[in-house]
Short mmCIF file of N, CA, C and O in Angstrom, two decimals:
data_model
loop_
_atom_site.label_atom_id
_atom_site.label_comp_id
_atom_site.label_asym_id
_atom_site.label_seq_id
_atom_site.Cartn_x
_atom_site.Cartn_y
_atom_site.Cartn_z
N MET A 16 2.31 0.08 -16.84
CA MET A 16 3.10 0.19 -15.64
C MET A 16 2.84 1.52 -14.93
O MET A 16 2.70 1.56 -13.73
N VAL A 17 2.82 2.60 -15.71
CA VAL A 17 2.57 3.92 -15.14
C VAL A 17 1.20 3.94 -14.46
O VAL A 17 1.04 4.43 -13.34
N GLY A 18 0.20 3.36 -15.11
CA GLY A 18 -1.15 3.32 -14.54
C GLY A 18 -1.21 2.49 -13.27
O GLY A 18 -1.94 2.84 -12.33
N LEU A 19 -0.47 1.40 -13.21
CA LEU A 19 -0.47 0.57 -12.00
C LEU A 19 0.10 1.33 -10.81
O LEU A 19 -0.47 1.32 -9.72
N VAL A 20 1.21 2.00 -11.02
CA VAL A 20 1.82 2.80 -9.95
C VAL A 20 0.89 3.93 -9.55
O VAL A 20 0.70 4.20 -8.36
N ALA A 21 0.27 4.58 -10.53
CA ALA A 21 -0.64 5.68 -10.23
C ALA A 21 -1.83 5.19 -9.40
O ALA A 21 -2.27 5.87 -8.47
N GLY A 22 -2.36 4.01 -9.73
CA GLY A 22 -3.49 3.48 -8.98
C GLY A 22 -3.13 3.18 -7.54
O GLY A 22 -3.88 3.53 -6.62
N VAL A 23 -2.00 2.56 -7.33
CA VAL A 23 -1.57 2.26 -5.96
C VAL A 23 -1.34 3.55 -5.18
O VAL A 23 -1.78 3.69 -4.03
N MET A 24 -0.65 4.51 -5.79
CA MET A 24 -0.37 5.77 -5.11
C MET A 24 -1.64 6.57 -4.84
O MET A 24 -1.77 7.22 -3.81
N ALA A 25 -2.61 6.50 -5.76
CA ALA A 25 -3.88 7.20 -5.55
C ALA A 25 -4.59 6.63 -4.33
O ALA A 25 -5.11 7.38 -3.49
N GLY A 26 -4.63 5.32 -4.22
CA GLY A 26 -5.29 4.71 -3.07
C GLY A 26 -4.52 4.88 -1.78
O GLY A 26 -5.10 5.05 -0.72
N LEU A 27 -3.21 4.87 -1.86
CA LEU A 27 -2.36 4.94 -0.67
C LEU A 27 -2.27 6.33 -0.09
O LEU A 27 -2.48 6.54 1.11
N VAL A 28 -1.95 7.32 -0.93
CA VAL A 28 -1.72 8.67 -0.42
C VAL A 28 -2.51 9.75 -1.15
O VAL A 28 -2.31 10.94 -0.91
N GLY A 29 -3.39 9.38 -2.06
CA GLY A 29 -4.26 10.36 -2.70
C GLY A 29 -3.62 11.13 -3.84
O GLY A 29 -4.08 12.21 -4.19
N VAL A 30 -2.55 10.61 -4.44
CA VAL A 30 -1.94 11.27 -5.59
C VAL A 30 -1.90 10.29 -6.75
O VAL A 30 -2.06 9.10 -6.58
N GLY A 31 -1.68 10.78 -7.91
CA GLY A 31 -1.60 9.90 -9.07
C GLY A 31 -1.43 10.65 -10.35
O GLY A 31 -0.38 10.61 -10.98
N GLY A 32 -2.46 11.40 -10.74
CA GLY A 32 -2.45 12.06 -12.04
C GLY A 32 -1.22 12.89 -12.30
O GLY A 32 -0.36 12.52 -13.09
N GLY A 33 -1.13 14.02 -11.66
CA GLY A 33 -0.02 14.93 -11.93
C GLY A 33 1.30 14.47 -11.35
O GLY A 33 2.34 14.67 -11.94
N VAL A 34 1.25 13.81 -10.22
CA VAL A 34 2.48 13.46 -9.52
C VAL A 34 3.11 12.18 -10.07
O VAL A 34 4.33 12.06 -10.10
N VAL A 35 2.31 11.23 -10.52
CA VAL A 35 2.84 9.96 -10.99
C VAL A 35 2.71 9.82 -12.51
O VAL A 35 3.68 9.49 -13.19
N VAL A 36 1.53 10.08 -13.05
CA VAL A 36 1.29 9.82 -14.47
C VAL A 36 2.10 10.77 -15.36
O VAL A 36 2.71 10.32 -16.34
N VAL A 37 2.13 12.04 -15.05
CA VAL A 37 2.85 12.99 -15.92
C VAL A 37 4.34 12.65 -15.99
O VAL A 37 4.87 12.42 -17.08
N PRO A 38 5.04 12.58 -14.84
CA PRO A 38 6.46 12.22 -14.95
C PRO A 38 6.66 10.81 -15.53
O PRO A 38 7.59 10.58 -16.30
N GLY A 39 5.77 9.88 -15.17
CA GLY A 39 5.89 8.52 -15.69
C GLY A 39 5.77 8.46 -17.20
O GLY A 39 6.55 7.77 -17.87
N MET A 40 4.82 9.19 -17.74
CA MET A 40 4.66 9.20 -19.20
C MET A 40 5.85 9.87 -19.88
O MET A 40 6.29 9.43 -20.94
N GLU A 41 6.36 10.92 -19.26
CA GLU A 41 7.51 11.61 -19.85
C GLU A 41 8.76 10.73 -19.80
O GLU A 41 9.49 10.62 -20.79
N ILE A 42 9.01 10.10 -18.66
CA ILE A 42 10.25 9.32 -18.47
C ILE A 42 10.15 7.94 -19.12
O ILE A 42 11.02 7.54 -19.89
N VAL A 43 9.09 7.21 -18.79
CA VAL A 43 8.97 5.82 -19.25
C VAL A 43 8.53 5.74 -20.72
O VAL A 43 9.06 4.94 -21.48
N LEU A 44 7.55 6.57 -21.09
CA LEU A 44 6.99 6.47 -22.43
C LEU A 44 7.55 7.49 -23.41
O LEU A 44 7.25 7.44 -24.60
N GLY A 45 8.30 8.47 -22.92
CA GLY A 45 8.88 9.48 -23.79
C GLY A 45 7.87 10.49 -24.32
O GLY A 45 8.11 11.14 -25.33
N ALA A 46 6.73 10.63 -23.64
CA ALA A 46 5.69 11.57 -24.07
C ALA A 46 6.14 13.01 -23.82
O ALA A 46 6.88 13.28 -22.87
N GLY A 47 5.66 13.93 -24.63
CA GLY A 47 5.90 15.34 -24.40
C GLY A 47 5.07 15.83 -23.22
O GLY A 47 4.11 15.17 -22.80
N ASP A 48 5.43 16.99 -22.72
CA ASP A 48 4.76 17.48 -21.50
C ASP A 48 3.27 17.75 -21.69
O ASP A 48 2.46 17.39 -20.83
N LEU A 49 2.87 18.36 -22.80
CA LEU A 49 1.44 18.64 -23.00
C LEU A 49 0.63 17.36 -23.17
O LEU A 49 -0.46 17.22 -22.60
N LEU A 50 1.18 16.40 -23.91
CA LEU A 50 0.50 15.11 -24.07
C LEU A 50 0.39 14.39 -22.74
O LEU A 50 -0.66 13.83 -22.40
N ALA A 51 1.46 14.42 -21.95
CA ALA A 51 1.44 13.75 -20.64
C ALA A 51 0.40 14.39 -19.72
O ALA A 51 -0.35 13.68 -19.04
N ARG A 52 0.34 15.71 -19.70
CA ARG A 52 -0.63 16.39 -18.82
C ARG A 52 -2.05 16.12 -19.26
O ARG A 52 -2.93 15.84 -18.45
N GLY A 53 -2.31 16.20 -20.56
CA GLY A 53 -3.66 15.95 -21.06
C GLY A 53 -4.10 14.52 -20.84
O GLY A 53 -5.23 14.25 -20.44
N THR A 54 -3.20 13.58 -21.07
CA THR A 54 -3.52 12.17 -20.86
C THR A 54 -3.72 11.87 -19.39
O THR A 54 -4.60 11.09 -19.01
N SER A 55 -2.95 12.52 -18.54
CA SER A 55 -3.10 12.36 -17.10
C SER A 55 -4.50 12.75 -16.65
O SER A 55 -5.11 12.08 -15.83
N LEU A 56 -5.02 13.83 -17.21
CA LEU A 56 -6.38 14.26 -16.85
C LEU A 56 -7.41 13.24 -17.30
O LEU A 56 -8.37 12.95 -16.57
N ALA A 57 -7.22 12.66 -18.48
CA ALA A 57 -8.15 11.62 -18.94
C ALA A 57 -8.08 10.38 -18.06
O ALA A 57 -9.10 9.76 -17.76
N ALA A 58 -6.87 10.03 -17.63
CA ALA A 58 -6.69 8.85 -16.78
C ALA A 58 -7.27 9.06 -15.39
O ALA A 58 -7.61 8.10 -14.69
N MET A 59 -7.41 10.31 -14.99
CA MET A 59 -7.91 10.62 -13.65
C MET A 59 -9.39 10.27 -13.49
O MET A 59 -9.83 9.96 -12.39
N VAL A 60 -10.16 10.29 -14.56
CA VAL A 60 -11.61 10.07 -14.45
C VAL A 60 -11.94 8.70 -13.85
O VAL A 60 -12.62 8.64 -12.82
N PRO A 61 -11.48 7.59 -14.43
CA PRO A 61 -11.82 6.29 -13.81
C PRO A 61 -11.19 6.11 -12.43
O PRO A 61 -11.81 5.52 -11.54
N THR A 62 -9.99 6.64 -12.25
CA THR A 62 -9.33 6.53 -10.94
C THR A 62 -10.11 7.28 -9.88
O THR A 62 -10.33 6.78 -8.78
N ALA A 63 -10.55 8.48 -10.22
CA ALA A 63 -11.32 9.28 -9.27
C ALA A 63 -12.65 8.62 -8.93
O ALA A 63 -13.06 8.62 -7.76
N LEU A 64 -13.32 8.07 -9.92
CA LEU A 64 -14.59 7.39 -9.65
C LEU A 64 -14.40 6.19 -8.73
O LEU A 64 -15.13 6.02 -7.75
N SER A 65 -13.42 5.37 -9.03
CA SER A 65 -13.15 4.19 -8.22
C SER A 65 -12.75 4.58 -6.80
O SER A 65 -13.26 4.02 -5.82
N GLY A 66 -11.85 5.53 -6.67
CA GLY A 66 -11.41 5.98 -5.35
C GLY A 66 -12.52 6.64 -4.56
O GLY A 66 -12.63 6.45 -3.34
N THR A 67 -13.37 7.40 -5.24
CA THR A 67 -14.48 8.06 -4.56
C THR A 67 -15.45 7.04 -3.99
O THR A 67 -15.87 7.16 -2.83
N VAL A 68 -15.80 6.05 -4.77
CA VAL A 68 -16.71 5.00 -4.28
C VAL A 68 -16.11 4.31 -3.06
O VAL A 68 -16.79 4.13 -2.04
N SER A 69 -14.85 3.94 -3.14
CA SER A 69 -14.19 3.27 -2.00
C SER A 69 -14.18 4.15 -0.77
O SER A 69 -14.47 3.69 0.34
N ASN A 70 -13.84 5.42 -0.93
CA ASN A 70 -13.76 6.32 0.21
C ASN A 70 -15.14 6.65 0.78
O ASN A 70 -15.29 6.79 1.99
N LEU A 71 -16.16 6.77 -0.07
CA LEU A 71 -17.51 7.01 0.43
C LEU A 71 -17.99 5.82 1.26
O LEU A 71 -18.64 6.01 2.29
N ARG A 72 -17.67 4.63 0.82
CA ARG A 72 -18.06 3.42 1.58
C ARG A 72 -17.44 3.40 2.96
O ARG A 72 -18.03 2.89 3.91
N ARG A 73 -16.24 3.93 3.08
CA ARG A 73 -15.55 3.97 4.38
C ARG A 73 -15.89 5.22 5.17
O ARG A 73 -15.41 5.40 6.29
N GLY A 74 -16.63 6.12 4.57
CA GLY A 74 -16.98 7.36 5.26
C GLY A 74 -15.83 8.36 5.31
O GLY A 74 -15.81 9.24 6.16
N SER A 75 -14.88 8.23 4.40
CA SER A 75 -13.72 9.12 4.42
C SER A 75 -13.70 10.08 3.23
O SER A 75 -12.63 10.43 2.73
N ALA A 76 -14.87 10.50 2.79
CA ALA A 76 -14.96 11.50 1.72
C ALA A 76 -16.19 12.36 1.96
O ALA A 76 -17.22 11.88 2.43
N ASP A 77 -16.08 13.64 1.66
CA ASP A 77 -17.20 14.56 1.73
C ASP A 77 -17.63 14.86 0.30
O ASP A 77 -16.96 15.62 -0.41
N LEU A 78 -18.71 14.23 -0.13
CA LEU A 78 -19.16 14.34 -1.51
C LEU A 78 -19.50 15.77 -1.90
O LEU A 78 -19.17 16.23 -3.00
N ARG A 79 -20.11 16.52 -1.01
CA ARG A 79 -20.49 17.91 -1.31
C ARG A 79 -19.26 18.76 -1.59
O ARG A 79 -19.18 19.47 -2.59
N ILE A 80 -18.27 18.68 -0.71
CA ILE A 80 -17.04 19.46 -0.91
C ILE A 80 -16.32 18.99 -2.17
O ILE A 80 -15.82 19.80 -2.96
N GLY A 81 -16.29 17.67 -2.39
CA GLY A 81 -15.65 17.15 -3.58
C GLY A 81 -16.31 17.64 -4.86
O GLY A 81 -15.62 17.99 -5.83
N LEU A 82 -17.63 17.66 -4.87
CA LEU A 82 -18.34 18.14 -6.06
C LEU A 82 -18.11 19.63 -6.29
O LEU A 82 -17.93 20.07 -7.42
N LEU A 83 -18.11 20.40 -5.21
CA LEU A 83 -17.85 21.84 -5.35
C LEU A 83 -16.44 22.09 -5.89
O LEU A 83 -16.25 22.90 -6.80
N ALA A 84 -15.46 21.38 -5.34
CA ALA A 84 -14.08 21.53 -5.82
C ALA A 84 -13.98 21.07 -7.27
O ALA A 84 -13.30 21.69 -8.09
N GLY A 85 -14.66 19.98 -7.60
CA GLY A 85 -14.64 19.47 -8.97
C GLY A 85 -15.26 20.42 -9.96
O GLY A 85 -14.74 20.61 -11.06
N LEU A 86 -16.37 21.03 -9.58
CA LEU A 86 -17.01 22.00 -10.47
C LEU A 86 -16.13 23.22 -10.70
O LEU A 86 -16.00 23.70 -11.82
N ALA A 87 -15.50 23.69 -9.62
CA ALA A 87 -14.59 24.84 -9.76
C ALA A 87 -13.41 24.47 -10.66
O ALA A 87 -13.00 25.26 -11.52
N SER A 88 -12.88 23.26 -10.47
CA SER A 88 -11.76 22.81 -11.31
C SER A 88 -12.18 22.68 -12.76
O SER A 88 -11.44 23.07 -13.67
N ALA A 89 -13.35 22.10 -12.99
CA ALA A 89 -13.84 21.93 -14.36
C ALA A 89 -14.05 23.28 -15.04
O ALA A 89 -13.78 23.42 -16.24
N ALA A 90 -14.49 24.26 -14.28
CA ALA A 90 -14.75 25.57 -14.86
C ALA A 90 -13.46 26.31 -15.22
O ALA A 90 -13.43 27.09 -16.17
N THR A 91 -12.39 26.07 -14.46
CA THR A 91 -11.17 26.84 -14.68
C THR A 91 -10.07 26.08 -15.42
O THR A 91 -9.12 26.70 -15.88
N SER A 92 -10.20 24.76 -15.56
CA SER A 92 -9.13 24.02 -16.24
C SER A 92 -8.96 24.37 -17.71
O SER A 92 -7.82 24.34 -18.21
N PRO A 93 -10.01 24.75 -18.45
CA PRO A 93 -9.75 25.18 -19.83
C PRO A 93 -8.82 26.40 -19.91
O PRO A 93 -7.98 26.47 -20.81
N ALA A 94 -8.94 27.30 -18.95
CA ALA A 94 -8.04 28.46 -18.94
C ALA A 94 -6.61 28.02 -18.67
O ALA A 94 -5.66 28.50 -19.31
N GLY A 95 -6.44 27.08 -17.74
CA GLY A 95 -5.11 26.55 -17.45
C GLY A 95 -4.52 25.83 -18.65
O GLY A 95 -3.33 25.96 -18.95
N ALA A 96 -5.35 25.05 -19.35
CA ALA A 96 -4.87 24.34 -20.54
C ALA A 96 -4.45 25.32 -21.62
O ALA A 96 -3.45 25.10 -22.31
N ALA A 97 -5.21 26.40 -21.77
CA ALA A 97 -4.85 27.42 -22.77
C ALA A 97 -3.53 28.09 -22.39
O ALA A 97 -2.68 28.33 -23.26
N LEU A 98 -3.35 28.38 -21.11
CA LEU A 98 -2.07 28.96 -20.67
C LEU A 98 -0.92 28.00 -20.92
O LEU A 98 0.15 28.39 -21.39
N ALA A 99 -1.14 26.71 -20.60
CA ALA A 99 -0.08 25.71 -20.78
C ALA A 99 0.32 25.59 -22.25
O ALA A 99 1.50 25.44 -22.56
N ALA A 100 -0.65 25.67 -23.14
CA ALA A 100 -0.36 25.56 -24.57
C ALA A 100 0.51 26.71 -25.06
O ALA A 100 1.25 26.57 -26.02
N GLY A 101 0.45 27.85 -24.38
CA GLY A 101 1.24 29.01 -24.78
C GLY A 101 2.62 29.07 -24.14
O GLY A 101 3.41 29.94 -24.47
N LEU A 102 2.92 28.15 -23.22
CA LEU A 102 4.21 28.15 -22.55
C LEU A 102 5.19 27.22 -23.25
O LEU A 102 4.79 26.22 -23.84
N SER A 103 6.44 27.54 -23.13
CA SER A 103 7.46 26.62 -23.64
C SER A 103 7.49 25.40 -22.72
O SER A 103 7.16 25.50 -21.53
N PRO A 104 7.88 24.24 -23.24
CA PRO A 104 7.97 23.05 -22.38
C PRO A 104 8.88 23.26 -21.17
O PRO A 104 8.61 22.77 -20.09
N ALA A 105 9.96 24.02 -21.33
CA ALA A 105 10.87 24.26 -20.22
C ALA A 105 10.18 25.04 -19.10
O ALA A 105 10.33 24.70 -17.92
N VAL A 106 9.43 26.06 -19.45
CA VAL A 106 8.71 26.83 -18.43
C VAL A 106 7.65 25.96 -17.77
O VAL A 106 7.48 26.00 -16.55
N GLY A 107 6.95 25.15 -18.54
CA GLY A 107 5.96 24.24 -17.98
C GLY A 107 6.57 23.28 -16.97
O GLY A 107 6.02 23.03 -15.91
N ARG A 108 7.76 22.75 -17.29
CA ARG A 108 8.44 21.83 -16.36
C ARG A 108 8.86 22.56 -15.09
O ARG A 108 8.77 22.02 -13.99
N TRP A 109 9.36 23.80 -15.22
CA TRP A 109 9.75 24.56 -14.03
C TRP A 109 8.54 24.84 -13.14
O TRP A 109 8.62 24.72 -11.92
N LEU A 110 7.43 25.22 -13.75
CA LEU A 110 6.22 25.48 -12.97
C LEU A 110 5.74 24.21 -12.26
O LEU A 110 5.37 24.23 -11.09
N PHE A 111 5.76 23.09 -12.98
CA PHE A 111 5.36 21.82 -12.40
C PHE A 111 6.28 21.43 -11.25
O PHE A 111 5.84 21.02 -10.18
N SER A 112 7.58 21.60 -11.45
CA SER A 112 8.55 21.30 -10.41
C SER A 112 8.35 22.17 -9.18
O SER A 112 8.42 21.68 -8.04
N ALA A 113 8.11 23.45 -9.39
CA ALA A 113 7.88 24.36 -8.27
C ALA A 113 6.62 23.98 -7.51
O ALA A 113 6.60 23.99 -6.26
N PHE A 114 5.58 23.60 -8.23
CA PHE A 114 4.34 23.15 -7.58
C PHE A 114 4.59 21.92 -6.72
O PHE A 114 4.16 21.84 -5.57
N LEU A 115 5.30 20.93 -7.27
CA LEU A 115 5.59 19.71 -6.51
C LEU A 115 6.43 20.02 -5.28
O LEU A 115 6.21 19.45 -4.21
N LEU A 116 7.40 20.91 -5.41
CA LEU A 116 8.24 21.29 -4.28
C LEU A 116 7.42 21.95 -3.19
O LEU A 116 7.55 21.61 -2.01
N LEU A 117 6.55 22.88 -3.57
CA LEU A 117 5.70 23.54 -2.57
C LEU A 117 4.76 22.54 -1.90
O LEU A 117 4.54 22.61 -0.68
N ALA A 118 4.22 21.62 -2.67
CA ALA A 118 3.34 20.60 -2.09
C ALA A 118 4.11 19.74 -1.10
O ALA A 118 3.62 19.44 0.00
N ALA A 119 5.32 19.33 -1.47
CA ALA A 119 6.13 18.51 -0.58
C ALA A 119 6.47 19.26 0.70
O ALA A 119 6.38 18.71 1.81
N LEU A 120 6.86 20.52 0.59
CA LEU A 120 7.17 21.32 1.78
C LEU A 120 5.95 21.47 2.68
O LEU A 120 6.08 21.43 3.91
N SER A 121 4.79 21.64 2.10
CA SER A 121 3.56 21.76 2.89
C SER A 121 3.27 20.47 3.67
O SER A 121 2.93 20.51 4.85
N VAL A 122 3.44 19.33 3.02
CA VAL A 122 3.21 18.04 3.68
C VAL A 122 4.22 17.84 4.80
O VAL A 122 3.86 17.41 5.91
N ILE A 123 5.47 18.16 4.55
CA ILE A 123 6.51 18.02 5.58
C ILE A 123 6.19 18.92 6.78
O ILE A 123 6.27 18.49 7.93
N HIS A 124 5.80 20.15 6.51
CA HIS A 124 5.47 21.10 7.59
C HIS A 124 4.30 20.57 8.43
O HIS A 124 4.36 20.61 9.66
N ARG A 125 3.25 20.09 7.77
CA ARG A 125 2.10 19.56 8.52
C ARG A 125 2.47 18.32 9.32
O ARG A 125 2.01 18.13 10.44
N ALA A 126 3.33 17.47 8.77
CA ALA A 126 3.78 16.28 9.50
C ALA A 126 4.59 16.66 10.73
O ALA A 126 4.42 16.05 11.79
N GLN A 127 5.44 17.66 10.59
CA GLN A 127 6.21 18.11 11.74
C GLN A 127 5.31 18.70 12.82
O GLN A 127 5.52 18.43 14.00
N ARG A 128 4.33 19.50 12.42
CA ARG A 128 3.41 20.08 13.40
C ARG A 128 2.61 19.00 14.10
O ARG A 128 2.39 19.07 15.30
N ALA A 129 2.18 18.00 13.36
CA ALA A 129 1.41 16.90 13.96
C ALA A 129 2.29 16.12 14.94
O ALA A 129 1.82 15.70 16.01
N GLY A 130 3.56 15.95 14.62
CA GLY A 130 4.49 15.25 15.50
C GLY A 130 4.75 16.02 16.77
O GLY A 130 4.88 15.45 17.85
N GLU A 131 4.81 17.36 16.67
CA GLU A 131 5.04 18.20 17.84
C GLU A 131 3.85 18.14 18.80
O GLU A 131 4.00 18.22 20.00
N GLY A 132 2.65 17.98 18.26
CA GLY A 132 1.45 17.93 19.09
C GLY A 132 1.37 16.68 19.94
O GLY A 132 0.66 16.62 20.93
N ARG A 133 2.12 15.65 19.58
CA ARG A 133 2.09 14.40 20.33
C ARG A 133 3.06 14.39 21.48
O ARG A 133 2.96 13.56 22.37
N GLY A 134 4.09 15.30 21.39
CA GLY A 134 5.14 15.50 22.37
C GLY A 134 5.14 14.62 23.49
O GLY A 134 5.68 14.12 24.29
#
């Protein structure tokens, strides 16, 4: 069920792994935070491949930028995983919550600016 929702959300609005799978695994499956985050990253591989192919076919993806961002992420994610392993689950949840809140505020701000431009 968590994977189905993540797949739809990935295709619809470009989110899934951290935003859907992590909370879904914690709430629905009772997984711990580190297991949910690690599993979310593993689940992202097939989703990303499928979504990338679909978006490339429609001309709505820049493969060069995606590969550069992916390489940078791959190079730095071990450091993030090591930091996460040293944090208490409560601190990890607060950091995750703060990240989601900042992301939501950013999307709201951009939507408002886009709406003002149509005036």
